[in-house]
Amino acid sequence: MLLYCEGKLLGEATCDRWDLSRSADDIARRYWQGSALSYEAAQAYLEDARRPGALHLTSPSRYPKPQPWQGAPVQNFLYL
């Protein structure tokens, strides 16, 4: 997975699993507890999702400096 922000590639990580759930409350309770994002903010972010989920990322690496994106416009994204 490429980590992208404002037209620049910042790094990459491996997505080894996607945990889908039937409720935003379940995902918020399991993954945002203890993070910088409050439970209420996580729940609000996920509430309109048809099927909320969380990506499990491993082996993250940050590029020494942001790289310009040369490809097509990004169609899928996730705020982390």
mmCIF file of C-alpha atoms in Angstrom:
data_model
loop_
_atom_site.group_PDB
_atom_site.id
_atom_site.type_symbol
_atom_site.label_atom_id
_atom_site.label_comp_id
_atom_site.label_asym_id
_atom_site.label_seq_id
_atom_site.Cartn_x
_atom_site.Cartn_y
_atom_site.Cartn_z
ATOM 1 C CA MET A 1 0.000 0.000 0.000
ATOM 2 C CA LEU A 2 1.326 3.459 -0.896
ATOM 3 C CA LEU A 3 0.925 6.178 1.713
ATOM 4 C CA TYR A 4 -0.124 9.344 -0.088
ATOM 5 C CA CYS A 5 -0.937 12.878 1.047
ATOM 6 C CA GLU A 6 -1.510 16.093 -0.909
ATOM 7 C CA GLY A 7 0.004 14.892 -4.192
ATOM 8 C CA LYS A 8 3.069 13.252 -2.617
ATOM 9 C CA LEU A 9 4.039 9.677 -1.795
ATOM 10 C CA LEU A 10 5.207 9.555 1.812
ATOM 11 C CA GLY A 11 5.978 5.860 2.181
ATOM 12 C CA GLU A 12 4.557 2.385 1.938
ATOM 13 C CA ALA A 13 3.289 -0.491 4.051
ATOM 14 C CA THR A 14 1.978 -4.017 3.602
ATOM 15 C CA CYS A 15 -1.715 -4.620 4.193
ATOM 16 C CA ASP A 16 -1.941 -8.178 5.478
ATOM 17 C CA ARG A 17 -5.584 -8.180 6.510
ATOM 18 C CA TRP A 18 -8.817 -6.242 6.225
ATOM 19 C CA ASP A 19 -11.125 -6.634 9.200
ATOM 20 C CA LEU A 20 -14.723 -6.019 8.137
ATOM 21 C CA SER A 21 -17.551 -5.558 10.595
ATOM 22 C CA ARG A 22 -21.284 -5.019 10.604
ATOM 23 C CA SER A 23 -21.129 -1.944 12.831
ATOM 24 C CA ALA A 24 -19.102 1.233 13.170
ATOM 25 C CA ASP A 25 -19.371 0.857 16.940
ATOM 26 C CA ASP A 26 -17.598 -2.522 16.839
ATOM 27 C CA ILE A 27 -14.688 -1.231 14.722
ATOM 28 C CA ALA A 28 -14.366 1.950 16.807
ATOM 29 C CA ARG A 29 -14.359 -0.026 20.058
ATOM 30 C CA ARG A 30 -11.753 -2.553 18.883
ATOM 31 C CA TYR A 31 -9.285 -0.332 17.011
ATOM 32 C CA TRP A 32 -9.411 3.219 18.252
ATOM 33 C CA GLN A 33 -9.191 2.572 21.968
ATOM 34 C CA GLY A 34 -5.976 4.115 23.205
ATOM 35 C CA SER A 35 -5.194 5.907 19.935
ATOM 36 C CA ALA A 36 -4.925 9.641 19.320
ATOM 37 C CA LEU A 37 -8.393 9.555 17.725
ATOM 38 C CA SER A 38 -11.207 9.523 20.280
ATOM 39 C CA TYR A 39 -13.790 6.750 20.288
ATOM 40 C CA GLU A 40 -16.512 9.291 19.471
ATOM 41 C CA ALA A 41 -14.541 10.716 16.520
ATOM 42 C CA ALA A 42 -13.860 7.210 15.158
ATOM 43 C CA GLN A 43 -17.517 6.258 15.505
ATOM 44 C CA ALA A 44 -18.637 9.470 13.752
ATOM 45 C CA TYR A 45 -16.126 8.907 10.921
ATOM 46 C CA LEU A 46 -17.376 5.352 10.339
ATOM 47 C CA GLU A 47 -21.111 5.842 10.897
ATOM 48 C CA ASP A 48 -22.055 6.295 7.220
ATOM 49 C CA ALA A 49 -19.957 3.366 5.968
ATOM 50 C CA ARG A 50 -21.962 0.615 4.264
ATOM 51 C CA ARG A 51 -19.625 -1.968 5.763
ATOM 52 C CA PRO A 52 -17.036 -0.459 8.108
ATOM 53 C CA GLY A 53 -13.623 -2.015 8.341
ATOM 54 C CA ALA A 54 -10.055 -1.567 9.430
ATOM 55 C CA LEU A 55 -6.854 -2.302 7.536
ATOM 56 C CA HIS A 56 -4.031 -4.033 9.406
ATOM 57 C CA LEU A 57 -0.732 -2.594 8.146
ATOM 58 C CA THR A 58 2.694 -4.129 8.687
ATOM 59 C CA SER A 59 6.228 -3.178 7.698
ATOM 60 C CA PRO A 60 5.610 0.552 7.308
ATOM 61 C CA SER A 61 8.457 2.540 5.814
ATOM 62 C CA ARG A 62 8.710 6.278 5.319
ATOM 63 C CA TYR A 63 10.572 7.618 2.319
ATOM 64 C CA PRO A 64 13.557 9.891 3.178
ATOM 65 C CA LYS A 65 11.673 12.727 1.484
ATOM 66 C CA PRO A 66 8.188 12.903 -0.083
ATOM 67 C CA GLN A 67 8.095 11.802 -3.725
ATOM 68 C CA PRO A 68 5.864 13.455 -6.331
ATOM 69 C CA TRP A 69 3.035 11.229 -7.560
ATOM 70 C CA GLN A 70 3.462 10.597 -11.301
ATOM 71 C CA GLY A 71 0.522 8.243 -11.798
ATOM 72 C CA ALA A 72 -3.187 8.615 -12.371
ATOM 73 C CA PRO A 73 -5.299 10.481 -9.818
ATOM 74 C CA VAL A 74 -5.774 8.548 -6.607
ATOM 75 C CA GLN A 75 -9.221 6.941 -6.557
ATOM 76 C CA ASN A 76 -9.190 5.230 -3.157
ATOM 77 C CA PHE A 77 -7.881 6.674 0.036
ATOM 78 C CA LEU A 78 -8.118 6.336 3.794
ATOM 79 C CA TYR A 79 -7.433 8.899 6.449
ATOM 80 C CA LEU A 80 -5.118 7.440 9.084
#
